[in-house]
DNA sequence: TGTACATCAGTGAACGCGCGTTCACTGATGTAC
DNA sequence: TGTACATCAGTGAACGCGCGTTCACTGATGTAC
């Protein structure tokens, strides 16, 4: 905190070293991501080292072990798909066009998934055996959902999304579940009643279910019009949530 | 067809051999399933053989290679979850209680998934790298969806599920997608218009999305009331489809 | 019923390969005075 | 500016282990006559 930098030379030397180090970390992760695509989540450190033209033990300068590299990839993937949703949302100029924003987010997620299938599988597919996700993955994972919470909040606070408008009634919600939904809404800052929260969560789950079906091959020989099918689903979910049309 | 059996002795001898063989195949698959749970889809034939107290090359009497064993497990899993849905449906005596049947099917799937998490992951998780599912998996995979198609058919043909009743309007469906949905409905014998077909598919996708979230750990630290949450989702989807209340 | 032959399950050795991780080390680069 | 020391990246050998698949084989069981 104090004595951050004592001279320009020191700062330059130190930061060069840091930059080179960061670049090496990126190269390792990129090689690992390339491997994910062909080999799945069973990363081989030796193969990564080989690809980088380096001896396998050299990687231990950058990651304590295989699991730590895997964790880094998972965090990156959550952040990347989260950022894809966020920037798609941000590109919608009419901020009160809630359906438009929701559609943008959903398509942003899908575009990212199509562009990065292996990383998508890493975070939405089967858990890696013997790997327990550490706590650092929680915040990045939440980014996917925070964008949706922001849409709800903007809708509620502007009055565009009124209780009356949120037409489709849900079945009665038992008290303990209701309390949990309330906590979710509060935690995300959605400012939504539990019915709206539940409907939005269902919509998000449907959209990721749709992506799983598409990415994991369950649509093969059934639906080829994948973009149209995805749009139809996302749009149906917008009205299921109760978002007003744009 | 002709000369099936020429004497009682022959039949007994041959069928004993066949039965012993079938039992061995079952034991191999069971050991493999146990391994799935701890190691994921990266089956080790040597470990399976070890567990059975047999030399690893002995397994090649029963499966041509590792992929063929994996295929057998996948087919079994599809059949098992399909059967779980079918028998849950069959247990509902009031056949025109469409919502009751839908809920039974959804819960039947979930119960099976909770009891067989590794097999669930095998069919709904990330594709196994380097493994291409052969055509024999298609029919078993369809069993999951055929039950739902039967519910729709029973509803439409009995008049319980009328077009007017299927309230929630979907966004307009582009023609090419509409044609594909028609083909899906026809292929499954659902006897449903494309709107109903699309809503039912969306509901199924939501339910499997919900199962993926639950099975793959995305509900951790968020929702503990998992049974209630699943029921709420499935019930919401029943009314999304337009099924009349029981 | 008895004999000759065919089928089949399982063995054990081998081929050729992979892996994560540790450890003592070299040599370059950066830091402090 | 120059020297002594510390930091750090990367090496190369080793440990101890794993794997799928092939192949020639033994021996038991079943079949045909």
Coordinates of C-alpha atoms (C1' of nucleotides) in Angstrom, one line a residue:
Chain A
X1 CA 0.0 0.0 0.0
X2 CA 2.8 2.4 0.9
X3 CA 6.0 2.5 -1.1
X4 CA 4.3 1.1 -4.1
X5 CA 7.0 2.4 -6.5
X6 CA 10.2 4.1 -5.6
X7 CA 11.6 4.9 -9.0
X8 CA 10.5 4.8 -12.6
X9 CA 13.2 2.2 -13.5
X10 CA 12.0 -0.2 -10.8
X11 CA 8.5 0.0 -11.9
X12 CA 9.4 -0.7 -15.5
X13 CA 11.5 -3.7 -14.8
X14 CA 9.0 -5.2 -12.4
X15 CA 6.1 -4.6 -14.7
X16 CA 7.8 -6.1 -17.7
X17 CA 8.4 -9.2 -15.7
X18 CA 4.8 -9.2 -14.6
X19 CA 3.6 -8.7 -18.1
X20 CA 5.7 -11.5 -19.5
X21 CA 4.4 -13.7 -16.8
X22 CA 0.8 -12.8 -17.5
X23 CA 1.4 -13.5 -21.2
X24 CA 2.8 -16.9 -20.4
X25 CA -0.3 -17.7 -18.3
X26 CA -2.5 -16.6 -21.2
X27 CA -0.6 -18.9 -23.5
X28 CA -1.0 -21.8 -21.2
X29 CA -4.7 -21.2 -20.9
X30 CA -5.1 -20.8 -24.6
X31 CA -3.3 -24.1 -25.2
X32 CA -5.5 -25.7 -22.5
X33 CA -8.6 -24.4 -24.2
X34 CA -7.6 -25.8 -27.5
X35 CA -7.1 -29.1 -25.8
X36 CA -10.5 -28.9 -24.2
X37 CA -12.1 -28.9 -27.6
X38 CA -10.6 -32.2 -28.7
X39 CA -10.0 -34.0 -25.4
X40 CA -12.7 -32.7 -23.1
X41 CA -12.1 -31.7 -19.5
X42 CA -9.3 -34.2 -19.0
X43 CA -6.5 -31.8 -19.5
X44 CA -3.0 -33.1 -20.0
X45 CA -0.3 -30.8 -18.6
X46 CA 2.3 -32.7 -20.6
X47 CA 0.4 -32.1 -23.8
X48 CA 0.0 -28.4 -23.1
X49 CA 3.7 -28.1 -22.3
X50 CA 4.6 -29.9 -25.5
X51 CA 2.4 -27.5 -27.5
X52 CA 4.2 -24.6 -26.0
X53 CA 7.6 -26.1 -26.6
X54 CA 8.4 -26.2 -23.0
X55 CA 9.2 -29.0 -20.5
X56 CA 6.2 -30.1 -18.5
X57 CA 7.6 -29.2 -15.1
X58 CA 7.9 -25.6 -16.3
X59 CA 4.1 -25.2 -16.0
X60 CA 4.4 -25.6 -12.3
X61 CA 5.9 -22.1 -12.2
X62 CA 2.4 -20.8 -13.2
X63 CA -0.1 -23.3 -11.8
X64 CA 0.3 -25.3 -8.6
X65 CA -1.4 -28.3 -10.3
X66 CA -3.8 -29.5 -12.9
X67 CA -6.9 -28.6 -10.9
X68 CA -5.8 -25.0 -10.4
X69 CA -5.5 -24.6 -14.2
X70 CA -8.9 -26.1 -14.6
X71 CA -10.3 -23.7 -12.1
X72 CA -8.8 -20.8 -14.0
X73 CA -10.4 -22.0 -17.2
X74 CA -13.8 -22.4 -15.5
X75 CA -13.6 -18.9 -14.0
X76 CA -12.6 -17.5 -17.4
X77 CA -15.5 -19.2 -19.1
X78 CA -18.1 -18.0 -16.6
X79 CA -16.7 -14.5 -17.0
X80 CA -16.7 -14.7 -20.7
X81 CA -20.3 -15.8 -21.1
X82 CA -21.3 -13.3 -18.4
X83 CA -19.6 -10.5 -20.3
X84 CA -21.2 -11.7 -23.6
X85 CA -24.6 -11.3 -22.0
X86 CA -23.7 -8.0 -20.4
X87 CA -22.4 -6.4 -23.6
X88 CA -25.4 -7.6 -25.6
X89 CA -27.6 -6.0 -23.0
X90 CA -25.6 -2.8 -23.0
X91 CA -26.0 -2.5 -26.8
X92 CA -29.7 -2.1 -26.5
X93 CA -30.3 1.6 -26.5
X94 CA -34.0 1.6 -25.5
X95 CA -33.4 0.6 -21.9
X96 CA -37.1 0.1 -21.2
X97 CA -37.6 -2.3 -24.1
X98 CA -37.3 -5.2 -21.6
X99 CA -38.1 -7.9 -24.2
X100 CA -35.5 -6.5 -26.5
X101 CA -32.9 -6.6 -23.7
X102 CA -33.9 -10.1 -22.7
X103 CA -33.6 -11.3 -26.3
X104 CA -30.3 -9.6 -26.7
X105 CA -28.9 -11.3 -23.6
X106 CA -30.2 -14.7 -24.6
X107 CA -28.7 -14.4 -28.1
X108 CA -25.5 -13.1 -26.6
X109 CA -25.2 -16.2 -24.5
X110 CA -26.0 -18.4 -27.5
X111 CA -23.5 -16.7 -29.8
X112 CA -20.8 -17.1 -27.2
X113 CA -21.7 -20.8 -26.7
X114 CA -21.6 -21.5 -30.4
X115 CA -18.2 -19.8 -30.7
X116 CA -16.8 -21.6 -27.6
X117 CA -18.4 -25.0 -27.4
X118 CA -15.8 -26.6 -25.3
X119 CA -15.8 -23.9 -22.7
X120 CA -19.6 -23.9 -22.7
X121 CA -19.5 -27.6 -22.0
X122 CA -17.0 -27.0 -19.2
X123 CA -19.4 -24.9 -17.2
X124 CA -22.8 -26.3 -18.2
X125 CA -21.9 -30.0 -18.8
X126 CA -21.2 -32.9 -16.5
X127 CA -19.1 -32.1 -13.5
X128 CA -15.4 -33.1 -13.9
X129 CA -14.9 -36.2 -11.8
X130 CA -12.9 -35.7 -8.7
X131 CA -12.9 -31.9 -9.2
X132 CA -14.7 -29.7 -6.7
X133 CA -15.3 -26.2 -7.8
X134 CA -13.8 -23.8 -5.3
X135 CA -15.6 -20.7 -3.9
X136 CA -13.9 -18.3 -6.4
X137 CA -16.2 -19.6 -9.2
X138 CA -19.4 -18.4 -7.5
X139 CA -19.1 -14.7 -8.3
X140 CA -18.2 -15.3 -12.0
X141 CA -21.0 -17.8 -12.3
X142 CA -23.5 -15.2 -11.0
X143 CA -22.7 -12.8 -13.8
X144 CA -24.9 -14.8 -16.1
X145 CA -27.9 -14.2 -13.9
X146 CA -27.1 -10.6 -12.7
X147 CA -27.9 -9.2 -16.2
X148 CA -31.4 -10.7 -16.0
X149 CA -31.8 -9.3 -12.5
X150 CA -30.9 -5.9 -13.8
X151 CA -33.6 -6.1 -16.5
X152 CA -36.2 -7.0 -13.9
X153 CA -35.0 -4.2 -11.6
X154 CA -35.2 -1.6 -14.3
X155 CA -38.6 -2.8 -15.2
X156 CA -40.0 -2.8 -11.7
X157 CA -38.4 0.5 -10.8
X158 CA -39.6 2.3 -13.9
X159 CA -43.1 0.9 -13.5
X160 CA -42.9 -0.8 -16.9
X161 CA -43.1 -4.1 -15.2
X162 CA -46.0 -3.9 -12.8
X163 CA -47.4 -6.7 -10.8
X164 CA -50.6 -6.5 -12.8
X165 CA -48.7 -6.9 -16.0
X166 CA -46.9 -10.1 -14.9
X167 CA -49.9 -12.1 -16.0
X168 CA -49.2 -15.8 -15.9
X169 CA -50.1 -16.9 -12.4
X170 CA -47.8 -19.5 -10.9
X171 CA -49.0 -22.4 -8.7
X172 CA -48.9 -21.6 -5.0
X173 CA -45.3 -21.5 -3.6
X174 CA -44.6 -23.3 -0.3
X175 CA -43.2 -21.0 2.4
X176 CA -39.6 -22.4 2.6
X177 CA -39.2 -22.2 -1.1
X178 CA -40.7 -18.8 -1.1
X179 CA -38.2 -17.6 1.4
X180 CA -35.3 -18.9 -0.7
X181 CA -36.7 -17.2 -3.8
X182 CA -36.9 -14.0 -1.8
X183 CA -33.3 -14.3 -0.8
X184 CA -32.3 -14.9 -4.4
X185 CA -34.0 -11.8 -5.6
X186 CA -32.5 -9.7 -2.8
X187 CA -29.1 -11.2 -3.4
X188 CA -29.2 -10.2 -7.0
X189 CA -30.7 -6.8 -6.4
X190 CA -33.6 -7.7 -8.7
X191 CA -36.2 -5.9 -6.6
X192 CA -38.9 -8.4 -7.7
X193 CA -41.6 -10.3 -5.9
X194 CA -41.1 -14.0 -5.6
X195 CA -43.5 -14.8 -8.5
X196 CA -41.6 -12.7 -10.9
X197 CA -38.3 -14.0 -9.6
X198 CA -39.5 -17.6 -10.0
X199 CA -40.7 -16.9 -13.6
X200 CA -37.4 -15.3 -14.5
X201 CA -35.4 -18.2 -13.1
X202 CA -37.6 -20.6 -15.0
X203 CA -37.0 -18.6 -18.2
X204 CA -33.2 -18.6 -17.6
X205 CA -33.2 -22.3 -16.9
X206 CA -35.2 -22.9 -20.1
X207 CA -32.8 -20.9 -22.2
X208 CA -29.8 -22.8 -20.8
X209 CA -31.7 -26.0 -21.3
X210 CA -32.2 -25.0 -24.9
X211 CA -28.5 -24.3 -25.2
X212 CA -27.6 -27.6 -23.7
X213 CA -29.9 -29.4 -26.1
X214 CA -28.4 -27.6 -29.0
X215 CA -24.7 -27.8 -27.9
X216 CA -24.9 -31.4 -26.7
X217 CA -26.5 -32.8 -29.8
X218 CA -30.0 -33.5 -28.7
X219 CA -31.4 -31.5 -31.6
X220 CA -29.6 -33.6 -34.2
X221 CA -32.0 -35.1 -36.8
X222 CA -34.9 -33.1 -35.3
X223 CA -34.4 -29.4 -35.6
X224 CA -32.1 -27.8 -38.1
X225 CA -33.6 -24.3 -37.9
X226 CA -31.7 -23.7 -34.7
X227 CA -31.5 -20.0 -34.7
X228 CA -35.3 -19.7 -35.3
X229 CA -36.0 -22.3 -32.7
X230 CA -33.9 -20.6 -30.1
X231 CA -35.5 -17.3 -30.8
X232 CA -38.9 -18.8 -30.5
X233 CA -38.1 -20.3 -27.2
X234 CA -36.5 -17.1 -25.8
X235 CA -39.4 -15.0 -27.0
X236 CA -41.9 -17.4 -25.5
X237 CA -40.0 -17.1 -22.2
X238 CA -40.0 -13.3 -22.4
X239 CA -43.8 -13.4 -22.4
X240 CA -43.8 -16.2 -19.8
X241 CA -41.8 -13.8 -17.5
X242 CA -44.3 -11.1 -18.3
X243 CA -42.0 -8.7 -20.0
X244 CA -43.9 -6.2 -22.1
X245 CA -43.3 -6.4 -25.9
X246 CA -40.8 -3.9 -27.2
Chain B
X1 CA -37.7 -69.5 -37.3
X2 CA -38.0 -73.2 -38.3
X3 CA -36.1 -75.8 -36.3
X4 CA -35.8 -73.5 -33.3
X5 CA -35.2 -76.3 -31.0
X6 CA -34.6 -79.9 -31.8
X7 CA -34.4 -81.4 -28.4
X8 CA -34.9 -80.3 -24.8
X9 CA -31.3 -81.1 -23.9
X10 CA -29.9 -78.8 -26.7
X11 CA -32.1 -76.0 -25.7
X12 CA -31.1 -76.2 -22.1
X13 CA -27.4 -76.4 -22.8
X14 CA -27.4 -73.5 -25.3
X15 CA -29.6 -71.3 -23.2
X16 CA -27.5 -71.9 -20.1
X17 CA -24.5 -70.7 -22.0
X18 CA -26.5 -67.7 -23.3
X19 CA -27.7 -66.9 -19.8
X20 CA -24.2 -67.0 -18.3
X21 CA -23.0 -64.8 -21.1
X22 CA -25.8 -62.3 -20.5
X23 CA -25.0 -62.3 -16.8
X24 CA -21.4 -61.6 -17.4
X25 CA -22.4 -58.7 -19.7
X26 CA -24.5 -57.3 -17.0
X27 CA -21.7 -57.6 -14.4
X28 CA -19.4 -55.8 -16.8
X29 CA -21.9 -53.0 -17.3
X30 CA -22.6 -52.7 -13.6
X31 CA -18.9 -52.4 -12.8
X32 CA -18.7 -49.8 -15.5
X33 CA -21.6 -47.9 -14.1
X34 CA -20.0 -47.9 -10.6
X35 CA -16.9 -46.5 -12.3
X36 CA -18.8 -43.8 -14.1
X37 CA -19.9 -42.5 -10.7
X38 CA -16.3 -41.9 -9.5
X39 CA -14.3 -41.4 -12.7
X40 CA -16.8 -39.9 -15.2
X41 CA -17.1 -41.1 -18.7
X42 CA -13.5 -42.0 -19.0
X43 CA -14.0 -45.7 -18.5
X44 CA -11.0 -47.9 -17.8
X45 CA -11.4 -51.4 -19.1
X46 CA -8.5 -52.5 -16.9
X47 CA -10.1 -51.2 -13.8
X48 CA -13.4 -52.9 -14.7
X49 CA -11.6 -56.2 -15.3
X50 CA -9.8 -55.8 -12.0
X51 CA -13.0 -55.3 -10.1
X52 CA -14.5 -58.4 -11.7
X53 CA -11.4 -60.4 -10.9
X54 CA -10.6 -61.1 -14.5
X55 CA -7.8 -60.3 -16.8
X56 CA -8.4 -57.2 -18.9
X57 CA -8.3 -58.9 -22.3
X58 CA -11.2 -61.1 -21.2
X59 CA -13.5 -58.2 -21.6
X60 CA -12.9 -58.4 -25.3
X61 CA -15.1 -61.5 -25.4
X62 CA -18.0 -59.3 -24.6
X63 CA -17.3 -55.9 -26.1
X64 CA -15.3 -55.2 -29.2
X65 CA -13.7 -52.1 -27.5
X66 CA -14.2 -49.4 -25.0
X67 CA -16.5 -47.3 -27.2
X68 CA -18.9 -50.2 -27.7
X69 CA -19.2 -50.6 -23.9
X70 CA -19.9 -46.9 -23.6
X71 CA -22.6 -47.1 -26.2
X72 CA -24.2 -49.9 -24.3
X73 CA -24.3 -47.8 -21.2
X74 CA -25.7 -44.9 -23.0
X75 CA -28.5 -47.0 -24.6
X76 CA -29.3 -48.5 -21.2
X77 CA -29.4 -45.1 -19.6
X78 CA -31.8 -43.7 -22.2
X79 CA -34.0 -46.8 -21.9
X80 CA -33.9 -46.5 -18.1
X81 CA -35.0 -42.9 -17.9
X82 CA -37.5 -43.5 -20.6
X83 CA -39.0 -46.4 -18.7
X84 CA -39.0 -44.4 -15.5
X85 CA -41.2 -41.8 -17.3
X86 CA -43.4 -44.4 -18.9
X87 CA -44.1 -46.3 -15.7
X88 CA -44.8 -43.1 -13.8
X89 CA -47.3 -42.2 -16.5
X90 CA -48.9 -45.6 -16.5
X91 CA -49.4 -45.4 -12.7
X92 CA -51.8 -42.5 -13.1
X93 CA -55.2 -44.1 -13.3
X94 CA -57.2 -41.0 -14.4
X95 CA -55.9 -41.0 -18.0
X96 CA -57.5 -37.7 -18.8
X97 CA -55.8 -35.9 -15.9
X98 CA -53.2 -34.6 -18.3
X99 CA -51.5 -32.3 -15.7
X100 CA -51.3 -35.2 -13.3
X101 CA -49.7 -37.4 -15.9
X102 CA -47.2 -34.7 -16.9
X103 CA -46.2 -34.2 -13.3
X104 CA -45.9 -37.9 -12.8
X105 CA -43.6 -38.2 -15.8
X106 CA -41.5 -35.2 -14.8
X107 CA -41.1 -36.5 -11.3
X108 CA -40.4 -40.0 -12.6
X109 CA -37.5 -38.6 -14.6
X110 CA -36.2 -36.6 -11.7
X111 CA -36.3 -39.6 -9.3
X112 CA -34.4 -41.7 -11.8
X113 CA -31.8 -38.9 -12.2
X114 CA -31.3 -38.5 -8.5
X115 CA -30.9 -42.3 -8.1
X116 CA -28.5 -42.5 -11.1
X117 CA -26.6 -39.3 -11.3
X118 CA -23.6 -40.6 -13.2
X119 CA -25.8 -42.2 -15.9
X120 CA -27.9 -39.0 -16.0
X121 CA -24.7 -37.1 -16.7
X122 CA -23.7 -39.6 -19.4
X123 CA -26.7 -38.8 -21.5
X124 CA -27.4 -35.2 -20.6
X125 CA -23.9 -33.8 -19.9
X126 CA -21.0 -32.9 -22.1
X127 CA -20.4 -35.2 -25.0
X128 CA -17.6 -37.6 -24.4
X129 CA -14.6 -36.4 -26.4
X130 CA -13.8 -38.5 -29.4
X131 CA -17.0 -40.5 -29.1
X132 CA -19.7 -40.3 -31.7
X133 CA -23.0 -41.8 -30.7
X134 CA -24.1 -44.4 -33.2
X135 CA -27.6 -44.6 -34.7
X136 CA -28.8 -47.2 -32.2
X137 CA -29.0 -44.6 -29.5
X138 CA -31.7 -42.6 -31.3
X139 CA -34.7 -44.8 -30.6
X140 CA -33.9 -45.2 -26.8
X141 CA -33.4 -41.4 -26.6
X142 CA -36.8 -40.8 -28.1
X143 CA -38.5 -42.8 -25.3
X144 CA -38.2 -39.8 -23.0
X145 CA -40.2 -37.7 -25.4
X146 CA -42.7 -40.3 -26.6
X147 CA -44.5 -40.3 -23.2
X148 CA -45.2 -36.6 -23.5
X149 CA -46.4 -37.1 -27.1
X150 CA -48.8 -39.7 -25.8
X151 CA -50.2 -37.3 -23.2
X152 CA -50.8 -34.7 -25.9
X153 CA -52.4 -37.2 -28.2
X154 CA -54.7 -38.5 -25.5
X155 CA -55.6 -34.9 -24.7
X156 CA -56.3 -33.9 -28.3
X157 CA -58.2 -37.0 -29.3
X158 CA -60.4 -36.9 -26.2
X159 CA -61.1 -33.3 -26.8
X160 CA -59.8 -32.4 -23.3
X161 CA -57.0 -30.5 -25.0
X162 CA -58.7 -28.2 -27.5
X163 CA -57.1 -25.5 -29.5
X164 CA -59.0 -22.9 -27.6
X165 CA -57.8 -24.3 -24.3
X166 CA -54.1 -24.0 -25.3
X167 CA -54.2 -20.4 -24.3
X168 CA -50.7 -18.9 -24.2
X169 CA -50.1 -17.7 -27.7
X170 CA -46.6 -18.2 -29.1
X171 CA -44.8 -15.7 -31.3
X172 CA -45.2 -16.3 -35.0
X173 CA -43.3 -19.3 -36.2
X174 CA -41.3 -19.0 -39.5
X175 CA -42.3 -21.5 -42.1
X176 CA -39.2 -23.7 -42.2
X177 CA -39.2 -24.1 -38.5
X178 CA -42.9 -24.7 -38.6
X179 CA -42.4 -27.5 -41.1
X180 CA -39.8 -29.1 -38.8
X181 CA -42.1 -28.9 -35.8
X182 CA -44.9 -30.5 -37.8
X183 CA -42.5 -33.4 -38.7
X184 CA -41.6 -33.8 -35.0
X185 CA -45.2 -34.0 -34.0
X186 CA -46.0 -36.5 -36.8
X187 CA -43.0 -38.6 -36.0
X188 CA -44.0 -38.9 -32.4
X189 CA -47.6 -39.5 -33.2
X190 CA -48.6 -36.5 -31.0
X191 CA -51.4 -35.4 -33.2
X192 CA -50.8 -31.8 -32.2
X193 CA -50.7 -28.5 -34.1
X194 CA -47.3 -26.9 -34.2
X195 CA -48.1 -24.4 -31.5
X196 CA -48.9 -27.1 -29.0
X197 CA -45.9 -29.1 -30.2
X198 CA -43.6 -26.2 -29.7
X199 CA -44.9 -25.5 -26.2
X200 CA -44.6 -29.1 -25.2
X201 CA -41.0 -29.2 -26.4
X202 CA -40.2 -26.0 -24.6
X203 CA -41.7 -27.5 -21.4
X204 CA -39.6 -30.7 -21.8
X205 CA -36.5 -28.6 -22.4
X206 CA -37.2 -26.6 -19.3
X207 CA -37.6 -29.7 -17.2
X208 CA -34.4 -31.2 -18.4
X209 CA -32.8 -27.8 -17.9
X210 CA -34.0 -27.8 -14.4
X211 CA -32.6 -31.3 -13.9
X212 CA -29.2 -30.2 -15.3
X213 CA -29.1 -27.3 -12.9
X214 CA -29.9 -29.5 -10.0
X215 CA -27.7 -32.4 -11.0
X216 CA -24.7 -30.4 -12.1
X217 CA -24.5 -28.2 -9.0
X218 CA -25.9 -24.9 -10.3
X219 CA -28.4 -24.8 -7.5
X220 CA -25.8 -25.0 -4.8
X221 CA -25.9 -22.2 -2.2
X222 CA -29.1 -20.9 -3.9
X223 CA -32.0 -23.3 -3.7
X224 CA -32.2 -26.1 -1.1
X225 CA -35.9 -26.8 -1.5
X226 CA -35.2 -28.8 -4.5
X227 CA -38.2 -31.0 -4.7
X228 CA -40.6 -28.0 -4.2
X229 CA -38.6 -26.0 -6.8
X230 CA -38.8 -28.8 -9.3
X231 CA -42.5 -29.3 -8.8
X232 CA -43.1 -25.6 -9.1
X233 CA -41.3 -25.5 -12.4
X234 CA -43.0 -28.6 -13.8
X235 CA -46.4 -27.3 -12.8
X236 CA -45.7 -23.9 -14.3
X237 CA -44.7 -25.7 -17.5
X238 CA -47.9 -27.8 -17.5
X239 CA -50.0 -24.6 -17.6
X240 CA -47.5 -23.2 -20.2
X241 CA -48.3 -26.1 -22.4
X242 CA -52.0 -25.5 -21.8
X243 CA -52.8 -28.7 -20.0
X244 CA -56.0 -28.5 -18.0
X245 CA -55.7 -28.8 -14.3
X246 CA -56.4 -32.2 -12.9
Chain C
dT1 C1' -23.4 -94.3 -24.2
dG2 C1' -18.9 -93.0 -26.2
dT3 C1' -15.8 -90.6 -29.1
dA4 C1' -13.9 -86.7 -32.2
dC5 C1' -14.3 -82.3 -32.9
dA6 C1' -15.8 -77.3 -32.4
dT7 C1' -16.8 -73.5 -29.7
dC8 C1' -15.9 -70.4 -26.3
dA9 C1' -14.1 -68.0 -21.8
dG10 C1' -10.4 -66.7 -19.9
dT11 C1' -5.0 -66.3 -19.4
dG12 C1' -0.7 -64.0 -19.4
dA13 C1' 2.8 -61.7 -21.8
dA14 C1' 3.8 -58.1 -24.6
dC15 C1' 3.6 -53.6 -27.5
dG16 C1' 3.7 -48.9 -27.3
dC17 C1' 2.1 -45.5 -25.3
dG18 C1' 0.4 -42.0 -21.8
dC19 C1' 0.3 -39.3 -17.4
dG20 C1' 1.1 -35.7 -12.8
dT21 C1' 4.4 -34.3 -9.8
dT22 C1' 9.0 -33.7 -7.5
dC23 C1' 13.7 -32.3 -7.2
dA24 C1' 18.3 -30.6 -7.7
dC25 C1' 20.1 -27.8 -11.2
dT26 C1' 21.6 -23.8 -14.6
dG27 C1' 21.6 -19.4 -16.2
dA28 C1' 19.5 -15.2 -17.1
dT29 C1' 17.5 -11.0 -15.3
dG30 C1' 16.5 -7.7 -11.7
dT31 C1' 17.6 -5.3 -7.1
dA32 C1' 20.2 -3.0 -3.4
dC33 C1' 24.0 -0.6 -1.9
Chain D
dT1 C1' 28.5 3.2 -12.6
dG2 C1' 29.8 -1.4 -10.5
dT3 C1' 29.5 -5.3 -7.7
dA4 C1' 27.2 -9.0 -4.7
dC5 C1' 23.2 -11.1 -4.1
dA6 C1' 18.3 -12.6 -4.7
dT7 C1' 14.7 -13.9 -7.7
dC8 C1' 12.7 -16.5 -11.0
dA9 C1' 12.0 -19.3 -15.6
dG10 C1' 13.0 -23.2 -17.4
dT11 C1' 15.7 -27.9 -17.6
dG12 C1' 16.0 -32.9 -17.5
dA13 C1' 15.9 -36.9 -15.0
dA14 C1' 13.4 -39.7 -12.3
dC15 C1' 9.4 -41.9 -9.5
dG16 C1' 5.6 -44.7 -9.8
dC17 C1' 1.8 -45.2 -12.0
dG18 C1' -1.9 -45.8 -15.6
dC19 C1' -3.9 -47.3 -20.1
dG20 C1' -6.3 -50.1 -24.7
dT21 C1' -5.5 -53.6 -27.5
dT22 C1' -3.4 -57.9 -29.7
dC23 C1' -2.0 -62.6 -29.8
dA24 C1' -1.0 -67.3 -29.1
dC25 C1' -2.4 -70.3 -25.6
dT26 C1' -5.0 -73.6 -22.3
dG27 C1' -8.8 -76.0 -20.7
dA28 C1' -13.5 -76.6 -20.0
dT29 C1' -18.0 -77.2 -22.0
dG30 C1' -21.2 -78.4 -25.7
dT31 C1' -22.4 -80.7 -30.3
dA32 C1' -22.7 -84.3 -33.9
dC33 C1' -22.6 -88.8 -35.1

